[in-house]
Coordinates of C-alpha atoms and ligand atoms in Angstrom, one line a residue:
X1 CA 0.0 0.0 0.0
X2 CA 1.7 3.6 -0.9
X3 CA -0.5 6.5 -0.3
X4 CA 1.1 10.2 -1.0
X5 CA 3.7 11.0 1.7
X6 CA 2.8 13.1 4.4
X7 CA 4.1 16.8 3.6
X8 CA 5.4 18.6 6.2
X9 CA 7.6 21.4 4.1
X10 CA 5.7 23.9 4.1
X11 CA 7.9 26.5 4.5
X12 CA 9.7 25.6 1.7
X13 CA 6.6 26.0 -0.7
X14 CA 2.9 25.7 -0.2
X15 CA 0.2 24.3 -2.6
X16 CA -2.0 27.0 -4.2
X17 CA -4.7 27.4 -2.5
X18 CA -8.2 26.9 -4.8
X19 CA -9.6 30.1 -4.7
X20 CA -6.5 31.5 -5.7
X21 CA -5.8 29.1 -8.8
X22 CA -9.8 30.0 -9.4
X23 CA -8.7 34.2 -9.5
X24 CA -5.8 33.1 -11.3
X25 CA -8.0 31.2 -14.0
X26 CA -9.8 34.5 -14.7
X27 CA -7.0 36.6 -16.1
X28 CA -6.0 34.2 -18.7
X29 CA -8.0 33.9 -21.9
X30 CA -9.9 35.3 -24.2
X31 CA -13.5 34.9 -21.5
X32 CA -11.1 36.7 -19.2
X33 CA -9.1 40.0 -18.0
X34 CA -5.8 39.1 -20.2
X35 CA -5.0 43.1 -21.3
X36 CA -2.3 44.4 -20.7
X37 CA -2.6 46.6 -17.8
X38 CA -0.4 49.6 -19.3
X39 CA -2.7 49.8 -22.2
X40 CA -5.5 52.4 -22.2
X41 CA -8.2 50.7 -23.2
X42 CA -11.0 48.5 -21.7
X43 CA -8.8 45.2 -21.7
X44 CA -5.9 47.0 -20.1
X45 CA -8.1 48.6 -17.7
X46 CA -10.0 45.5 -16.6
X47 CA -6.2 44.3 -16.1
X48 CA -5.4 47.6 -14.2
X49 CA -8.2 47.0 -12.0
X50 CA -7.3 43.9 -10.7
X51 CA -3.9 44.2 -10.5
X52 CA -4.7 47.7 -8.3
X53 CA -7.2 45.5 -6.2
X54 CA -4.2 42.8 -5.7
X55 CA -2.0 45.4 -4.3
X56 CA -4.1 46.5 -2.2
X57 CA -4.6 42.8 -0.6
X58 CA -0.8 42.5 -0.3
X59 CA -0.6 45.6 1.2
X60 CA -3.2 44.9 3.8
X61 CA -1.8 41.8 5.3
X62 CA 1.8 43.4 5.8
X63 CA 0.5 46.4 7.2
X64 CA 1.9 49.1 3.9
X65 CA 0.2 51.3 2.0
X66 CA -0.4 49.9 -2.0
X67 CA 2.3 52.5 -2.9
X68 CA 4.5 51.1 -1.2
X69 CA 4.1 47.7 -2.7
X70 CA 6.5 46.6 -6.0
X71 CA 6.3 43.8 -7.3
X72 CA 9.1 41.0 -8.4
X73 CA 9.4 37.5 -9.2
X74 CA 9.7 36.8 -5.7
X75 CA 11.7 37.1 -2.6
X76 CA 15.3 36.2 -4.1
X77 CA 14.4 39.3 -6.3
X78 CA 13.4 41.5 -3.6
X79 CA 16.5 40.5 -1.4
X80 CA 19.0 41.1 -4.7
X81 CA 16.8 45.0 -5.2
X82 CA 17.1 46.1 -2.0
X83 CA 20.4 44.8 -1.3
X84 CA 22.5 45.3 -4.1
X85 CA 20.2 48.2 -4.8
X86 CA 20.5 50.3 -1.8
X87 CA 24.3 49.8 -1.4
X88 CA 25.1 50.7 -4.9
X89 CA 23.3 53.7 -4.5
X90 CA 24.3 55.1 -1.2
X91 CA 28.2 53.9 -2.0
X92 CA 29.4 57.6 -2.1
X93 CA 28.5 57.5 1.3
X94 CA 29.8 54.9 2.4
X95 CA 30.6 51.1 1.6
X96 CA 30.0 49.4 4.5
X97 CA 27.2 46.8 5.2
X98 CA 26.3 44.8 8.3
X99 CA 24.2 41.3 8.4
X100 CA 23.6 38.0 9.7
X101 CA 25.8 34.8 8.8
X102 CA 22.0 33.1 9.2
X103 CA 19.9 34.8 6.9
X104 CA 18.5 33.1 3.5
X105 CA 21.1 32.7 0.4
X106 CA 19.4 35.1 -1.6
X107 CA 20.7 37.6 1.0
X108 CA 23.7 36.1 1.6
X109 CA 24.9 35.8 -2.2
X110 CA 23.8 39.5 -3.1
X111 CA 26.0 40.7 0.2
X112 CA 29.2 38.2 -1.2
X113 CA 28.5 40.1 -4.3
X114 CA 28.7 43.4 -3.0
X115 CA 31.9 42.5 -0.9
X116 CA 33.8 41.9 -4.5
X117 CA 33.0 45.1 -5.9
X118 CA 34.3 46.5 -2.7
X119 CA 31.7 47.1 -0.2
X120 CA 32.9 45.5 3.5
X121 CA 30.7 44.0 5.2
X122 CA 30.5 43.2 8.7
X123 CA 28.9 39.3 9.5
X124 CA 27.3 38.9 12.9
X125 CA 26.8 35.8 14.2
X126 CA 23.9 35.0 16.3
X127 CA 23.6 33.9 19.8
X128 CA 23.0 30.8 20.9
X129 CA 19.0 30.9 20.9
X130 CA 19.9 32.3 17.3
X131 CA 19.3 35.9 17.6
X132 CA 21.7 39.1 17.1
X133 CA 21.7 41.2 20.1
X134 CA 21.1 44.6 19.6
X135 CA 23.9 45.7 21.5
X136 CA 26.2 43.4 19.3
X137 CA 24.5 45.5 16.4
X138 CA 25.0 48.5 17.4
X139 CA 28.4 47.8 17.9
X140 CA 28.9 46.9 14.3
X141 CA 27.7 50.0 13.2
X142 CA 29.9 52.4 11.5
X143 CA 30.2 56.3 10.2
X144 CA 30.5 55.0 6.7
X145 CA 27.6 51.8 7.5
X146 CA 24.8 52.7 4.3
X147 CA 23.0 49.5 4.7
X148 CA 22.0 46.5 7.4
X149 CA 20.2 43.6 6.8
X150 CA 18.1 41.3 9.1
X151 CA 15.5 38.6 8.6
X152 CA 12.3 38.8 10.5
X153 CA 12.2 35.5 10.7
X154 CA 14.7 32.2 9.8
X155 CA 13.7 30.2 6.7
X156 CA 15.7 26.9 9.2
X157 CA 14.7 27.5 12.5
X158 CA 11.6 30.0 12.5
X159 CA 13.6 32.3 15.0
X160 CA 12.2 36.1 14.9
X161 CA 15.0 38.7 14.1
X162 CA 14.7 41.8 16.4
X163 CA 13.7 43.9 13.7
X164 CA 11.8 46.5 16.0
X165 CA 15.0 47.3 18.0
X166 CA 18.0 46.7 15.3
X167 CA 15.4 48.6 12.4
X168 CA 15.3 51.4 15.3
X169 CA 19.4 51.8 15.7
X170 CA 19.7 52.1 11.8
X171 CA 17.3 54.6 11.9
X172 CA 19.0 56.4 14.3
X173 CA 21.8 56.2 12.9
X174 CA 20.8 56.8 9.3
X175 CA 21.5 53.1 8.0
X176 CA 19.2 52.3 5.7
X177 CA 17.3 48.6 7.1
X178 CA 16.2 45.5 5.2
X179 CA 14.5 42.4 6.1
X180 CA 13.4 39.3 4.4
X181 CA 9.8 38.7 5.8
X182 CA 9.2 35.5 3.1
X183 CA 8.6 33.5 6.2
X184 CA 6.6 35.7 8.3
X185 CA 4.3 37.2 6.0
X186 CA 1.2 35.7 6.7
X187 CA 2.3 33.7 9.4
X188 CA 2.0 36.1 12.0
X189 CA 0.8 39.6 12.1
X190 CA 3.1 42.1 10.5
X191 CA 2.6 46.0 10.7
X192 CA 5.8 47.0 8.2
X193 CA 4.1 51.1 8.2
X194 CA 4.3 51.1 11.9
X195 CA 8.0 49.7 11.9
X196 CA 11.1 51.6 11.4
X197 CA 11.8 49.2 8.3
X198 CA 13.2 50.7 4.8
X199 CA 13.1 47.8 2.7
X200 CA 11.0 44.7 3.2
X201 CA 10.9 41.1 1.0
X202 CA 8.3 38.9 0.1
X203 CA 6.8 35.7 -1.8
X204 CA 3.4 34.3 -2.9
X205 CA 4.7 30.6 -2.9
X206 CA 5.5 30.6 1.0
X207 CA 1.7 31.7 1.5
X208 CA -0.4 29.5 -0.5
X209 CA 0.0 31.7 -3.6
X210 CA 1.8 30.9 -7.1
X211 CA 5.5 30.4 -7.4
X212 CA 7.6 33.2 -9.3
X213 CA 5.4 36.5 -7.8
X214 CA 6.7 38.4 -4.9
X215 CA 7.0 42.1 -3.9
X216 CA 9.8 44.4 -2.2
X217 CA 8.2 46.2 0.4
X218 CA 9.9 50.4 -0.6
X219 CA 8.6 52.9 2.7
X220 CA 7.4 56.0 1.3
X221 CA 10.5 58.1 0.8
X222 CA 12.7 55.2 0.6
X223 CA 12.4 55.1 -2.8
X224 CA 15.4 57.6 -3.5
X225 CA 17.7 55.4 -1.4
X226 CA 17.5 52.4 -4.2
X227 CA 19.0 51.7 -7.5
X228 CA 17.1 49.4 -10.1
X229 CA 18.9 46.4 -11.4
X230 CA 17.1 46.5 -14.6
X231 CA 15.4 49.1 -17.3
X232 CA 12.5 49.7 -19.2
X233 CA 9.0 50.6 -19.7
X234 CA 9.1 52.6 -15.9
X235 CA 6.5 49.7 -14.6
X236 CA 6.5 49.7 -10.9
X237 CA 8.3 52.9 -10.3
X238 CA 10.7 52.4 -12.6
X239 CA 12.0 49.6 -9.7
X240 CA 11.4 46.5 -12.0
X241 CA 10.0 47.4 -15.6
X242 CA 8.7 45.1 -17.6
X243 CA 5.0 44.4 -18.5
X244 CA 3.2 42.9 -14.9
X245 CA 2.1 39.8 -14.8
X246 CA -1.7 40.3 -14.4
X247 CA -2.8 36.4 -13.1
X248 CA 0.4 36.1 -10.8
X249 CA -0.5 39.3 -9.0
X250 CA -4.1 38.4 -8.6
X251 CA -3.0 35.0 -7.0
X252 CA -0.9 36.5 -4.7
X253 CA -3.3 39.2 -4.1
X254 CA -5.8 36.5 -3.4
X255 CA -3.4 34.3 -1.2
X256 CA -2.6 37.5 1.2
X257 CA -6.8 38.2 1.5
X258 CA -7.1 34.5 2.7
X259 CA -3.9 34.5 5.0
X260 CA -5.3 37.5 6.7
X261 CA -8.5 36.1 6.8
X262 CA -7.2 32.9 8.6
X263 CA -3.8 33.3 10.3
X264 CA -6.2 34.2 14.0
X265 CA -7.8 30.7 13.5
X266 CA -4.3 29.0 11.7
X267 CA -1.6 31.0 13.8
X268 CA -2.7 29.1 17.8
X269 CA -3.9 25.5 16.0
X270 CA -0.8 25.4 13.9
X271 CA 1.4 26.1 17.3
X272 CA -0.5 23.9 18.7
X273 CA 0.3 20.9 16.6
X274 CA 4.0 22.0 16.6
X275 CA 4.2 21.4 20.6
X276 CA 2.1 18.1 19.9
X277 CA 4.9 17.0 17.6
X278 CA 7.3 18.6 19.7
X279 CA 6.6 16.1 22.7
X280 CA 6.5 13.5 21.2
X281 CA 9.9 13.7 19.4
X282 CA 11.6 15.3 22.8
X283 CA 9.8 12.2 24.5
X284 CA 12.9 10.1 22.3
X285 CA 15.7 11.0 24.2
X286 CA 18.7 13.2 22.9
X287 CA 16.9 15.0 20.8
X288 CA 17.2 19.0 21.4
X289 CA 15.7 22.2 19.8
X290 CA 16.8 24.4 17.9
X291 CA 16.4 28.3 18.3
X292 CA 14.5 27.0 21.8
X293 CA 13.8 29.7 24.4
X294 CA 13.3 32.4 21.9
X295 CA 10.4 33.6 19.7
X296 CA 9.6 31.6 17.0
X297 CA 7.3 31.1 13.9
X298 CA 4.6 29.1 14.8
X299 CA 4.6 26.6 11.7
X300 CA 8.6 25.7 12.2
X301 CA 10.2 22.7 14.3
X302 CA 14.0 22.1 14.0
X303 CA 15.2 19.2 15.8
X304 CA 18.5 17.8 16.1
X305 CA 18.4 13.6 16.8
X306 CA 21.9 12.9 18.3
X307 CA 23.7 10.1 16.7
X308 CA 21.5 10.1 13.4
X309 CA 22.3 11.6 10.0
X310 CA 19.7 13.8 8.7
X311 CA 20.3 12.5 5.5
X312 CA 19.9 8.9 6.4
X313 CA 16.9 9.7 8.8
X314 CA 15.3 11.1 5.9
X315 CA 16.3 8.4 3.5
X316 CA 14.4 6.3 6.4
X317 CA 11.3 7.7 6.3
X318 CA 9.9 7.5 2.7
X319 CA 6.4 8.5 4.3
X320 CA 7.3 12.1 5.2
X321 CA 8.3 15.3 3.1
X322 CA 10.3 17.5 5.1
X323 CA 13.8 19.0 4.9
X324 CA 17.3 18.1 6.6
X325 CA 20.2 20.3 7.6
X326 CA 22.4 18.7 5.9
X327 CA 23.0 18.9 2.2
X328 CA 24.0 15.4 1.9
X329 CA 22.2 15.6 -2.2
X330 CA 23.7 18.8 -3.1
X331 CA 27.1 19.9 -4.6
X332 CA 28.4 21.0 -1.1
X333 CA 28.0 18.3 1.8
X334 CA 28.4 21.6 4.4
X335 CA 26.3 21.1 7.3
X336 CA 23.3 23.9 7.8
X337 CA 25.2 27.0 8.3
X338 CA 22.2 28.6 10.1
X339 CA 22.3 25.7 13.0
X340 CA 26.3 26.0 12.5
X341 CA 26.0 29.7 13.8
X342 CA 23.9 28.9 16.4
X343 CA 26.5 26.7 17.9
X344 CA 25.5 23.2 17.3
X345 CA 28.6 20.9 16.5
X346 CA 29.0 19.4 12.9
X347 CA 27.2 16.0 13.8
X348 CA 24.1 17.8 15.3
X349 CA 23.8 20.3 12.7
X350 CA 23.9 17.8 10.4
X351 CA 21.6 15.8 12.7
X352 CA 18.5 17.6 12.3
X353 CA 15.2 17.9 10.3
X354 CA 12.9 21.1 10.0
X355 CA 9.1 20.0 10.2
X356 CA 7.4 22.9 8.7
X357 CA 3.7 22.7 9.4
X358 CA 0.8 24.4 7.4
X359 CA -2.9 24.7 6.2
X360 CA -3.4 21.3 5.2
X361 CA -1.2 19.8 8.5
X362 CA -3.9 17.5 10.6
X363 CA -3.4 16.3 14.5
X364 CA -3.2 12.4 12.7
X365 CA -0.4 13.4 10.2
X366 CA 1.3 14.6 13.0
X367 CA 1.3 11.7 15.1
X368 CA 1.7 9.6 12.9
X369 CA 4.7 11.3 11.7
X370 CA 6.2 11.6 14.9
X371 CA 5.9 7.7 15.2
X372 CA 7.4 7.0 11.8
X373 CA 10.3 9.4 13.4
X374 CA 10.6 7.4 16.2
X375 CA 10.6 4.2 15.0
X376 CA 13.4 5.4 12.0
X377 CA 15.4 7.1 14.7
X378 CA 15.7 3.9 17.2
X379 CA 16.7 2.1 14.7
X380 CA 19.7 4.1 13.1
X381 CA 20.6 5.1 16.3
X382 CA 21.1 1.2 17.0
X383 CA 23.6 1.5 14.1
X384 CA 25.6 4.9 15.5
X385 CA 28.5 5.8 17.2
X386 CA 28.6 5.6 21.2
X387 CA 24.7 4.1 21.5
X388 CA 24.6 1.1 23.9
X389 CA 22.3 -0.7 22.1
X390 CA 24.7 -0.7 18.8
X391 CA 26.9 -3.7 20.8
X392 CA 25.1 -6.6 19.9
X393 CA 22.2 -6.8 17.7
X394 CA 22.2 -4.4 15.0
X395 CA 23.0 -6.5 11.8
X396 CA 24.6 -8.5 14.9
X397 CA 26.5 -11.8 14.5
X398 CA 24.7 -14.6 12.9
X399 CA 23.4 -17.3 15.7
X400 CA 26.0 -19.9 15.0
X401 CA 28.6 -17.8 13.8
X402 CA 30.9 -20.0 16.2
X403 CA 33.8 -19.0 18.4
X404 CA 36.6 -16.4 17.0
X405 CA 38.2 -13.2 17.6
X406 CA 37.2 -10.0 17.4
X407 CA 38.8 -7.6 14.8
X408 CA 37.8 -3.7 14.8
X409 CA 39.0 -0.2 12.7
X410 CA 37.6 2.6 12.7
X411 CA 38.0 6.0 10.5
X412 CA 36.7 9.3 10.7
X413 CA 35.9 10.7 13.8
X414 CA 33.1 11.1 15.7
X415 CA 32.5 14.5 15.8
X416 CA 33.2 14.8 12.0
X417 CA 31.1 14.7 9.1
X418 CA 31.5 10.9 8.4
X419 CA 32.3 8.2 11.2
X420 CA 32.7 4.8 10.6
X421 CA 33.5 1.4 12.4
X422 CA 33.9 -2.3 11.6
X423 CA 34.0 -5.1 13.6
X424 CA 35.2 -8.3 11.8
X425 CA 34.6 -11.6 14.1
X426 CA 38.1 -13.8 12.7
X427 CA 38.6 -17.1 12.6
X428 CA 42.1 -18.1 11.7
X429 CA 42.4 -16.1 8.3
X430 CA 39.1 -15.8 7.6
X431 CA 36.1 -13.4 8.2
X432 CA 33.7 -15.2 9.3
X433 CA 31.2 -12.3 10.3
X434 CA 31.7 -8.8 9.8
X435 CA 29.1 -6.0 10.9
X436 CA 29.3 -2.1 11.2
X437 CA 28.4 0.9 13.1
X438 CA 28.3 4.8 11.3
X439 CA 27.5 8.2 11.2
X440 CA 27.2 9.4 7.6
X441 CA 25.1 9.7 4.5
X442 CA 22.9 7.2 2.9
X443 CA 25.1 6.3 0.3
X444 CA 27.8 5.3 2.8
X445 CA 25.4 4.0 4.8
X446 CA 24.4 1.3 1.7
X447 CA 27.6 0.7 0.9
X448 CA 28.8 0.1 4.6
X449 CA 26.4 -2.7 5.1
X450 CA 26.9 -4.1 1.7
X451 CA 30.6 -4.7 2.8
X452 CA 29.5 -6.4 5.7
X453 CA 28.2 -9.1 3.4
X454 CA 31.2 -9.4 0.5
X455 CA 33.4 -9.5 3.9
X456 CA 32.1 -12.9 4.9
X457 CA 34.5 -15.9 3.7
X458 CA 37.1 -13.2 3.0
X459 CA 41.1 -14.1 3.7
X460 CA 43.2 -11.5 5.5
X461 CA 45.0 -10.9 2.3
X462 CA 42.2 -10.5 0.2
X463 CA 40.7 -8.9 2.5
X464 CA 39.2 -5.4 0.9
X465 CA 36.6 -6.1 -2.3
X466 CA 37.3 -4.0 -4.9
X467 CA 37.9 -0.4 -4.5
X468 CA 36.4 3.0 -3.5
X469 CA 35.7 3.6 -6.9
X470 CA 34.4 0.1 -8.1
X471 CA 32.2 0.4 -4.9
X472 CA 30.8 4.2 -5.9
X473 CA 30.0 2.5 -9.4
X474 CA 27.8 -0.6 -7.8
X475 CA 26.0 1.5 -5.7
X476 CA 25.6 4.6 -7.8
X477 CA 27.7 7.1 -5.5
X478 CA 27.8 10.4 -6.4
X479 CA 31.2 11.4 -7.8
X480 CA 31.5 14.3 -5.0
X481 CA 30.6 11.6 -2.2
X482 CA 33.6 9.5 -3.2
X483 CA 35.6 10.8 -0.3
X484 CA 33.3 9.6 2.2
X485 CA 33.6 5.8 0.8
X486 CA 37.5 6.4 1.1
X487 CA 36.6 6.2 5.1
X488 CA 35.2 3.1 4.5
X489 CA 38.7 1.7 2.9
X490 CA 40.3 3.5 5.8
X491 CA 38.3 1.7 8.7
X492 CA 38.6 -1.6 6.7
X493 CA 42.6 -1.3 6.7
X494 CA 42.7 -0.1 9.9
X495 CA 41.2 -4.1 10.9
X496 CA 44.0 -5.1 8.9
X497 CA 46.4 -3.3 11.1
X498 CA 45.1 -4.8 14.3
X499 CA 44.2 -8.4 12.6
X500 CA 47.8 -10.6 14.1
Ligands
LIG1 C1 11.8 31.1 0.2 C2 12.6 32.2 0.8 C3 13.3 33.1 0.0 C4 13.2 33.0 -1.6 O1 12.0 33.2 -2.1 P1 11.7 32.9 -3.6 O2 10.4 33.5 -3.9 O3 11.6 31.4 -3.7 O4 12.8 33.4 -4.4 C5 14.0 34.1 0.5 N1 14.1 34.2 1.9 C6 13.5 33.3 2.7 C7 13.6 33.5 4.2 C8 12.8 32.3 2.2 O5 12.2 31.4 3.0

């Protein structure tokens, strides 16, 4: 039996809701309000109309004014506008920029950016509960600081940025202030004209709207303190030209009406499903919180599991859609940077799963999901480093395996990235059992306990089955995860070096 998996990722993209596919539906074809909205007549009106309507939705549930609204692709666009924008403006003011080592790539990137066409910019690191102080702020702000930028709240961990208090010293001091409020918006209640906030970012797909629509939130008389990135026909105060895209706006326009509408009802039963799930994960044993003890979104849980790879707890749990910190599928194998900078060691940041709940997120898909976690955790923890019930019974020795001695190597350590141990029960000069304990991916994982079986019958001289690479080939290994197989020749040599 395989029904769909249970989908707890909201937060890093929603479904569209009805309603808003139904609004969208109407500005498509002939039968509906296609114009295009710079045109003067009654097509391009209709088109106008709505589009003015839609801005005036957006602008409701963030707390703006519609004037204030622009609209983008989305929040990677807003972040690279204001960002790159603002600095590139102000530089003969000054070219230094202060922001978080936690906040989303598309603000990271822009920043990296700006640091090669010689800006400097100052990267805080957050506290443990993963928030920057406002004193530590303050402190990073300079005579020739033009721009700061802080996420209201953490794409990883739901952690609220102090935007009030660290949107308050820029002010002060004449910085202009950004945040990145793709998570927040429509999530909790946001009053951006009643904040001392410059520059805000948004996204329809984080809030049950279509992918590739967003806005950049410009307070009134802000507008002179930005650059465009691109030219044309002067569309959206000259900020992002281009003809607008009449059904994307509408959904998103749509989307914001029903998030205000329902985030009083959704904001308290979504929290409350997060502590449901919460205690029954904590209830497993070394499993800890991340960004606990500070304000959070309600919709985000980010838990490390000690002893389990994220990866491979993932890979374990083909019934659930939700994210790891590790990026044990993409080009980089870096553990989350965002739980990084909150302090968590390698192995726990790369430890951990974000359970993002939403809309659609029932009390039954949570407990069941929390006992398909369980059940997934217990049993790779029974195959990880320094767990008392590894010794004995994981792929433990065959009844009958008979009387010999026990051979073991290790590699890797166990505080790094990839850890990995096998014990080889010897007879003479032959394996007669060999079985495994590891922290790492899923590949290594497969390709651990494959070994386990080519090991048995093996002679001490023959005693390594083909190589890294030959293995990487069988089992389909990545190219970049080739390194992590080399630990597996390592611990394999080093029962060589104690086999006498
Ligand atoms: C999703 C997200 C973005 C990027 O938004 P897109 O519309 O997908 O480009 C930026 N910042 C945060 C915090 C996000 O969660």
């Amino acid at each position: 039996m395989s029904s769909a998996p249970i989908y707890l990722d909201y937060a890093a993209t929603t479904p569209v809701d009805p309603q808003v596919a139904q609004a969208m539906a109407e500005c498509l074809t002939a039968a509906g309000d296609f114009g295009n909205p710079s045109s003067v007549h009654a097509y391009g009106r209709a088109a106008a109309e709505r589009i003015a309507r839609a801005r005036g939705q957006v602008a409701a549930l963030v707390g703006a004014r519609p004037a204030d609204v622009v609209f983008t692709s989305g929040a990677t666009e807003s972040n690279n506008l204001a960002i790159l924008g603002a600095a590139r403006a102000n530089a003969d003011r000054g070219r230094h920029l202060v922001t978080s080592r936690t906040e989303h790539k598309s603000v990271l990137d822009p920043f990296r950016r700006l640091e090669k066409e010689g800006f400097e910019v100052t990267w805080l690191t957050p506290g443990p509960e993963g928030r920057i102080e406002p004193r530590a702020f303050a402190a990073a702000l300079r005579a020739d600081t033009v721009l700061a930028a802080l996420m209201y709240a953490n794409n990883e961990t739901g952690v609220l940025g102090d935007v009030p208090a660290i949107g308050a010293l820029c002010r002060e001091r004449g910085v202009a202030f950004h945040t990145d409020c793709a998570q927040a918006a429509g999530k909790i209640p946001l009053a951006l004209g009643e904040l001392p906030v410059d520059f805000a970012a948004f996204t329809a797909h984080k809030l049950y709207g279509p992918k590739g629509i967003g806005a950049l939130y410009v307070r009134d008389g802000a507008r002179g303190l930005l650059q465009a990135l691109s030219y044309g026909g002067g569309q959206e105060r000259s900020l992002r030209p281009g003809t607008l895209p009449t059904h994307q706006i509408v959904g998103f326009g749509a989307a914001c009406a029903l998030a205000a509408r329902e985030l009083p009802g959704e904001g308290p039963r979504i929290r409350a499903l997060r502590e449901r799930l919460w205690q029954a994960l904590e209830a497993l044993g070394d499993t800890y919180l991340n960004g606990a003890g500070t304000e959070r979104l309600p919709g985000i849980l980010n838990v490390s599991f000690a002893g389990v790879h994220g990866e491979s707890l993932i890979g374990a749990l083909p019934g659930l859609a939700v994210s790891s910190g590790s990026a044990c599928n993409s080009q980089s194998a870096e553990p989350s940077y965002v739980l990084r900078a909150l302090g968590r060691s390698t192995q726990l940041a790369q430890s951990s799963l974000r359970f993002s709940l939403g809309r659609c997120t029932t009390a039954s898909e949570v407990d069941a999901a929390a006992a398909a976690v369980s059940v997934a955790v217990q049993r790779l923890r029974a195959l990880s480093p320094g767990s008392p019930s590894a010794r004995g019974h994981r792929n433990g020795w065959a009844a009958g395996a008979g009387p010999g001695t026990l051979v073991a190597g290790e590699a890797g350590g166990q505080g790094e990235e990839t850890w990995v141990r096998f014990e080889l029960l010897v007879s003479g000069d032959t394996v007669k059992e060999a079985r495994f304990q590891a922290f790492a991916c899923p590949h290594t994982m497969e390709v651990a306990a494959w070994l386990c079986g080519a090991l048995r019958g093996r002679s001490r001289r023959a005693l390594v089955p083909g190589t890294p690479d030959a293995w990487a080939k069988e089992h389909a290994v990545p190219a970049e995860k080739l390194g992590r197989l080399l630990r597996l020749e390592d611990a394999l040599s080093a029962c060589l070096a104690h086999w006498t």
